[in-house]
Coordinates of C-alpha atoms in Angstrom, one line a residue:
G8 CA -14.5 -15.5 10.8
R9 CA -14.1 -17.7 14.0
A10 CA -17.5 -19.1 13.3
V11 CA -15.9 -20.2 10.1
T12 CA -11.7 -20.6 11.7
D13 CA -12.6 -21.7 15.2
H14 CA -14.2 -25.5 13.0
P15 CA -11.9 -28.3 13.2
A16 CA -11.0 -28.8 9.6
N17 CA -11.2 -25.3 8.6
L18 CA -7.3 -24.8 7.3
G19 CA -7.6 -20.2 6.5
Q20 CA -10.2 -18.5 4.8
W21 CA -9.3 -14.5 3.4
L22 CA -12.0 -12.3 2.8
S23 CA -10.7 -9.7 -0.3
R24 CA -11.9 -6.8 -2.6
S25 CA -12.8 -6.9 -6.0
Q26 CA -10.7 -3.9 -7.2
E27 CA -13.5 -3.5 -10.3
E28 CA -16.4 -3.5 -8.6
E29 CA -17.7 -0.8 -5.6
G30 CA -19.2 -3.4 -2.8
V31 CA -18.5 -6.7 -4.0
Y32 CA -16.1 -9.5 -1.6
Y33 CA -14.8 -12.5 -2.4
I34 CA -14.9 -15.9 0.7
V35 CA -12.6 -17.9 -0.1
S36 CA -12.1 -20.8 2.4
D37 CA -9.5 -23.8 3.0
W38 CA -10.9 -27.2 4.2
A39 CA -9.8 -30.7 5.3
D40 CA -12.0 -31.8 2.9
E41 CA -15.9 -31.4 1.4
R42 CA -17.2 -33.8 3.5
R43 CA -16.2 -31.7 6.7
F44 CA -17.0 -28.8 5.0
R45 CA -20.4 -30.0 4.6
E46 CA -21.0 -30.8 7.7
F47 CA -20.1 -27.2 9.0
E48 CA -22.2 -25.5 6.2
H49 CA -25.4 -27.3 7.2
S50 CA -24.4 -27.1 11.4
E51 CA -26.3 -24.6 13.4
G52 CA -23.5 -22.7 14.6
H53 CA -23.4 -22.2 10.9
L54 CA -27.1 -21.6 10.1
A55 CA -27.3 -18.8 13.2
H56 CA -23.8 -17.2 11.5
R57 CA -25.1 -16.8 7.7
T58 CA -28.8 -15.6 10.0
R59 CA -26.5 -12.5 11.5
L60 CA -24.7 -12.0 7.9
H61 CA -27.8 -11.7 6.1
P62 CA -29.0 -8.3 6.9
F63 CA -25.7 -7.1 5.0
R64 CA -25.8 -9.4 1.2
S65 CA -27.4 -8.6 -1.4
G66 CA -26.9 -12.0 -3.0
G67 CA -23.9 -14.4 -3.4
S68 CA -23.0 -18.0 -5.4
M69 CA -20.3 -20.5 -4.1
T70 CA -18.2 -23.4 -6.0
T71 CA -15.9 -26.2 -4.9
M72 CA -13.0 -26.2 -6.1
R73 CA -9.7 -28.6 -5.3
V74 CA -6.2 -27.6 -5.5
V75 CA -4.3 -30.0 -8.2
Y76 CA -0.6 -27.7 -8.3
A77 CA 0.5 -24.9 -5.8
M78 CA 3.7 -22.8 -5.8
T79 CA 5.1 -20.9 -3.7
G80 CA 5.9 -17.8 -4.8
A81 CA 9.6 -15.9 -4.8
G82 CA 8.1 -13.1 -2.7
T83 CA 8.2 -15.0 0.5
G84 CA 10.5 -15.9 1.4
Q85 CA 10.5 -19.5 1.5

C-alpha cells in the first residue's frame, strides 16, 4: 500500500472485501487532483507495483469519481 500512499498527492486508500462475492476486493483511493493521479498512474513506480500485484489479479476495472457532497456520521464522534 505504501507504493500508493507515500505519493505526496495521495490522500488515502481503502481495501474492502465483498460480502457477496468470494475473492472479490475493491480498492478506493483518494487523490488531491486527477492530474497528479494520472501522473502517478503512468509512473515507473506504479508500473513496478502493478507488476508485483499482477499474479494475484483475475481482472479489474477502474472508475474515477468526484465527491459532490460529504456528511459526517454520528458514529465518528465529531
